[in-house]
Amino acid sequence: MKTSLFDTHKGNVSVDTEVIAQYAASVADGCFGIVGMAGMNTKDDIANLLKRESMANGINVAVSSKKKLTIDFHVIVSYGVNIVAVSDNLVSSVRYKVEECTGLEIERINIFVEGVRRID
C-alpha cells in the first residue's frame, strides 16, 4: 500500500493507506444500515460479506498528489433501509472521523452497494 506523508510543526508523519482503510471500516461498521463490507469474487462477479477482521479489504484508499484522500466503499446494506439515507450517513461519519483522525482532507467518497442482506 501507499503511504501518505505530510509535515507538521513537530516533524513528518507517514500514514499507510491500509491503516486509513481499517479505521474507515471501523467507522462504517458503526453506521446504521451497513451490514458489512463486500469482497468481490472476480471469477463470478459475486459480492461476499467479509468477516470483521478483513473488512478493510472492501475499502480502497487513494492519496492524490495534493495530499487529499479518495475512499471507495464496497458495502452490503440491510434489507428495507433507505439506501440514500444510509449512504449520506456513511459519508458524513467517515468524512468527519477520518479527517479528524488523520488530519488529511477527503476529496471524494464513493459508495458501491454490492448487495442487500436481511438481518436476523
PDB file of C-alpha atoms in Angstrom, residues 17-114:
ATOM      1  CA  THR A  17      -3.433   3.787   3.410  1.00  0.00           C
ATOM      2  CA  GLU A  18      -4.180   0.343   4.874  1.00  0.00           C
ATOM      3  CA  VAL A  19      -4.401   1.966   8.321  1.00  0.00           C
ATOM      4  CA  ILE A  20      -6.807   4.563   6.960  1.00  0.00           C
ATOM      5  CA  ALA A  21      -8.881   1.782   5.351  1.00  0.00           C
ATOM      6  CA  GLN A  22      -9.042  -0.134   8.641  1.00  0.00           C
ATOM      7  CA  TYR A  23     -10.142   2.969  10.514  1.00  0.00           C
ATOM      8  CA  ALA A  24     -12.743   3.805   7.856  1.00  0.00           C
ATOM      9  CA  ALA A  25     -14.030   0.211   8.102  1.00  0.00           C
ATOM     10  CA  SER A  26     -14.484   0.553  11.856  1.00  0.00           C
ATOM     11  CA  VAL A  27     -16.386   3.815  11.339  1.00  0.00           C
ATOM     12  CA  ALA A  28     -18.587   2.204   8.673  1.00  0.00           C
ATOM     13  CA  ASP A  29     -19.271  -0.774  10.926  1.00  0.00           C
ATOM     14  CA  GLY A  30     -20.929   1.592  13.399  1.00  0.00           C
ATOM     15  CA  CYS A  31     -23.213   3.200  10.804  1.00  0.00           C
ATOM     16  CA  PHE A  32     -26.904   2.303  10.761  1.00  0.00           C
ATOM     17  CA  GLY A  33     -27.906   0.171   7.793  1.00  0.00           C
ATOM     18  CA  ILE A  34     -24.441  -1.105   6.930  1.00  0.00           C
ATOM     19  CA  VAL A  35     -24.264  -4.892   7.299  1.00  0.00           C
ATOM     20  CA  GLY A  36     -20.605  -5.038   6.298  1.00  0.00           C
ATOM     21  CA  MET A  37     -18.057  -4.667   3.558  1.00  0.00           C
ATOM     22  CA  ALA A  38     -18.202  -6.685   0.368  1.00  0.00           C
ATOM     23  CA  GLY A  39     -15.344  -8.628  -1.113  1.00  0.00           C
ATOM     24  CA  MET A  40     -15.765  -9.210  -4.816  1.00  0.00           C
ATOM     25  CA  ASN A  41     -15.205 -12.660  -6.287  1.00  0.00           C
ATOM     26  CA  THR A  42     -13.819 -11.601  -9.658  1.00  0.00           C
ATOM     27  CA  LYS A  43     -14.340 -15.068 -11.108  1.00  0.00           C
ATOM     28  CA  ASP A  44     -18.125 -14.999 -10.622  1.00  0.00           C
ATOM     29  CA  ASP A  45     -18.727 -11.271 -10.008  1.00  0.00           C
ATOM     30  CA  ILE A  46     -20.468 -12.165  -6.751  1.00  0.00           C
ATOM     31  CA  ALA A  47     -20.206  -9.991  -3.654  1.00  0.00           C
ATOM     32  CA  ASN A  48     -19.342 -11.810  -0.439  1.00  0.00           C
ATOM     33  CA  LEU A  49     -19.765 -10.416   3.045  1.00  0.00           C
ATOM     34  CA  LEU A  50     -16.305 -10.012   4.569  1.00  0.00           C
ATOM     35  CA  LYS A  51     -15.534 -11.051   8.131  1.00  0.00           C
ATOM     36  CA  ARG A  52     -14.843  -8.303  10.662  1.00  0.00           C
ATOM     37  CA  GLU A  53     -11.086  -8.849  10.635  1.00  0.00           C
ATOM     38  CA  SER A  54     -10.895  -8.385   6.854  1.00  0.00           C
ATOM     39  CA  MET A  55     -13.424  -5.567   6.374  1.00  0.00           C
ATOM     40  CA  ALA A  56     -10.698  -3.204   5.137  1.00  0.00           C
ATOM     41  CA  ASN A  57     -10.448  -5.377   2.009  1.00  0.00           C
ATOM     42  CA  GLY A  58     -13.775  -3.872   0.897  1.00  0.00           C
ATOM     43  CA  ILE A  59     -12.295  -0.371   1.036  1.00  0.00           C
ATOM     44  CA  ASN A  60      -9.835   1.285  -1.314  1.00  0.00           C
ATOM     45  CA  VAL A  61      -7.957   4.418  -0.210  1.00  0.00           C
ATOM     46  CA  ALA A  62      -6.033   6.567  -2.674  1.00  0.00           C
ATOM     47  CA  VAL A  63      -3.961   9.677  -1.964  1.00  0.00           C
ATOM     48  CA  SER A  64      -3.791  12.358  -4.642  1.00  0.00           C
ATOM     49  CA  SER A  65      -0.745  14.486  -5.396  1.00  0.00           C
ATOM     50  CA  LYS A  66      -2.468  17.279  -3.446  1.00  0.00           C
ATOM     51  CA  LYS A  67      -2.458  15.026  -0.326  1.00  0.00           C
ATOM     52  CA  LYS A  68      -6.231  14.530  -0.454  1.00  0.00           C
ATOM     53  CA  LEU A  69      -7.944  11.185   0.079  1.00  0.00           C
ATOM     54  CA  THR A  70     -10.388   9.311  -2.132  1.00  0.00           C
ATOM     55  CA  ILE A  71     -12.115   6.421  -0.386  1.00  0.00           C
ATOM     56  CA  ASP A  72     -14.135   3.717  -2.171  1.00  0.00           C
ATOM     57  CA  PHE A  73     -16.510   1.591  -0.086  1.00  0.00           C
ATOM     58  CA  HIS A  74     -17.981  -1.687  -1.345  1.00  0.00           C
ATOM     59  CA  VAL A  75     -20.823  -2.273   1.101  1.00  0.00           C
ATOM     60  CA  ILE A  76     -23.708  -4.580   1.809  1.00  0.00           C
ATOM     61  CA  VAL A  77     -26.731  -2.827   3.295  1.00  0.00           C
ATOM     62  CA  SER A  78     -29.659  -4.028   5.388  1.00  0.00           C
ATOM     63  CA  TYR A  79     -32.845  -5.049   3.623  1.00  0.00           C
ATOM     64  CA  GLY A  80     -35.560  -2.378   3.798  1.00  0.00           C
ATOM     65  CA  VAL A  81     -33.411   0.649   4.597  1.00  0.00           C
ATOM     66  CA  ASN A  82     -33.297   3.829   2.559  1.00  0.00           C
ATOM     67  CA  ILE A  83     -30.005   3.408   0.684  1.00  0.00           C
ATOM     68  CA  VAL A  84     -29.593   7.149   0.083  1.00  0.00           C
ATOM     69  CA  ALA A  85     -30.017   7.905   3.807  1.00  0.00           C
ATOM     70  CA  VAL A  86     -27.565   5.139   4.764  1.00  0.00           C
ATOM     71  CA  SER A  87     -25.050   6.430   2.188  1.00  0.00           C
ATOM     72  CA  ASP A  88     -25.375  10.022   3.395  1.00  0.00           C
ATOM     73  CA  ASN A  89     -24.839   8.886   6.990  1.00  0.00           C
ATOM     74  CA  LEU A  90     -21.794   6.826   5.977  1.00  0.00           C
ATOM     75  CA  VAL A  91     -20.256   9.720   4.013  1.00  0.00           C
ATOM     76  CA  SER A  92     -20.713  12.278   6.796  1.00  0.00           C
ATOM     77  CA  SER A  93     -19.475   9.930   9.541  1.00  0.00           C
ATOM     78  CA  VAL A  94     -16.415   8.803   7.604  1.00  0.00           C
ATOM     79  CA  ARG A  95     -15.557  12.307   6.406  1.00  0.00           C
ATOM     80  CA  TYR A  96     -15.702  13.754   9.920  1.00  0.00           C
ATOM     81  CA  LYS A  97     -13.915  10.936  11.766  1.00  0.00           C
ATOM     82  CA  VAL A  98     -11.187  10.170   9.198  1.00  0.00           C
ATOM     83  CA  GLU A  99     -10.341  13.845   8.659  1.00  0.00           C
ATOM     84  CA  GLU A 100     -10.227  14.388  12.425  1.00  0.00           C
ATOM     85  CA  CYS A 101      -8.049  11.307  12.994  1.00  0.00           C
ATOM     86  CA  THR A 102      -5.574  11.742  10.129  1.00  0.00           C
ATOM     87  CA  GLY A 103      -5.551  15.473   9.545  1.00  0.00           C
ATOM     88  CA  LEU A 104      -5.935  14.758   5.819  1.00  0.00           C
ATOM     89  CA  GLU A 105      -8.784  16.184   3.756  1.00  0.00           C
ATOM     90  CA  ILE A 106     -11.140  13.779   1.989  1.00  0.00           C
ATOM     91  CA  GLU A 107     -11.713  14.844  -1.587  1.00  0.00           C
ATOM     92  CA  ARG A 108     -14.223  12.151  -2.525  1.00  0.00           C
ATOM     93  CA  ILE A 109     -16.063   9.183  -1.006  1.00  0.00           C
ATOM     94  CA  ASN A 110     -17.543   6.650  -3.441  1.00  0.00           C
ATOM     95  CA  ILE A 111     -20.043   4.073  -2.222  1.00  0.00           C
ATOM     96  CA  PHE A 112     -20.781   0.940  -4.223  1.00  0.00           C
ATOM     97  CA  VAL A 113     -23.725  -1.055  -2.870  1.00  0.00           C
ATOM     98  CA  GLU A 114     -22.816  -4.624  -3.755  1.00  0.00           C
TER      99      GLU A 114
END
